[in-house]
Amino acid sequence: MAIGWTSTAGPAQLTRMSVTE
């Protein structure tokens, strides 16, 4: 799921979301 969000968000944002999600 995080991978999909990475496209919309930046590298720094995706890293944070990945941990949260």
Coordinates of C-alpha atoms in Angstrom, one line a residue:
M1 CA 0.0 0.0 0.0
A2 CA 2.8 2.4 0.9
I3 CA 4.3 1.9 -2.5
G4 CA 1.2 3.2 -4.2
W5 CA 1.3 6.3 -2.0
T6 CA 4.9 6.9 -2.8
S7 CA 3.9 8.0 -6.3
T8 CA 1.7 10.8 -5.0
A9 CA 3.9 11.7 -2.0
G10 CA 7.6 12.4 -1.9
P11 CA 10.4 10.1 -0.7
A12 CA 10.4 11.6 2.8
Q13 CA 6.6 11.5 3.0
L14 CA 6.4 7.9 1.8
T15 CA 9.0 6.7 4.3
R16 CA 6.9 8.2 7.2
M17 CA 3.6 6.8 5.8
S18 CA 5.2 3.4 5.3
V19 CA 6.0 3.3 9.0
T20 CA 2.6 4.6 10.1
E21 CA 0.7 2.3 7.7

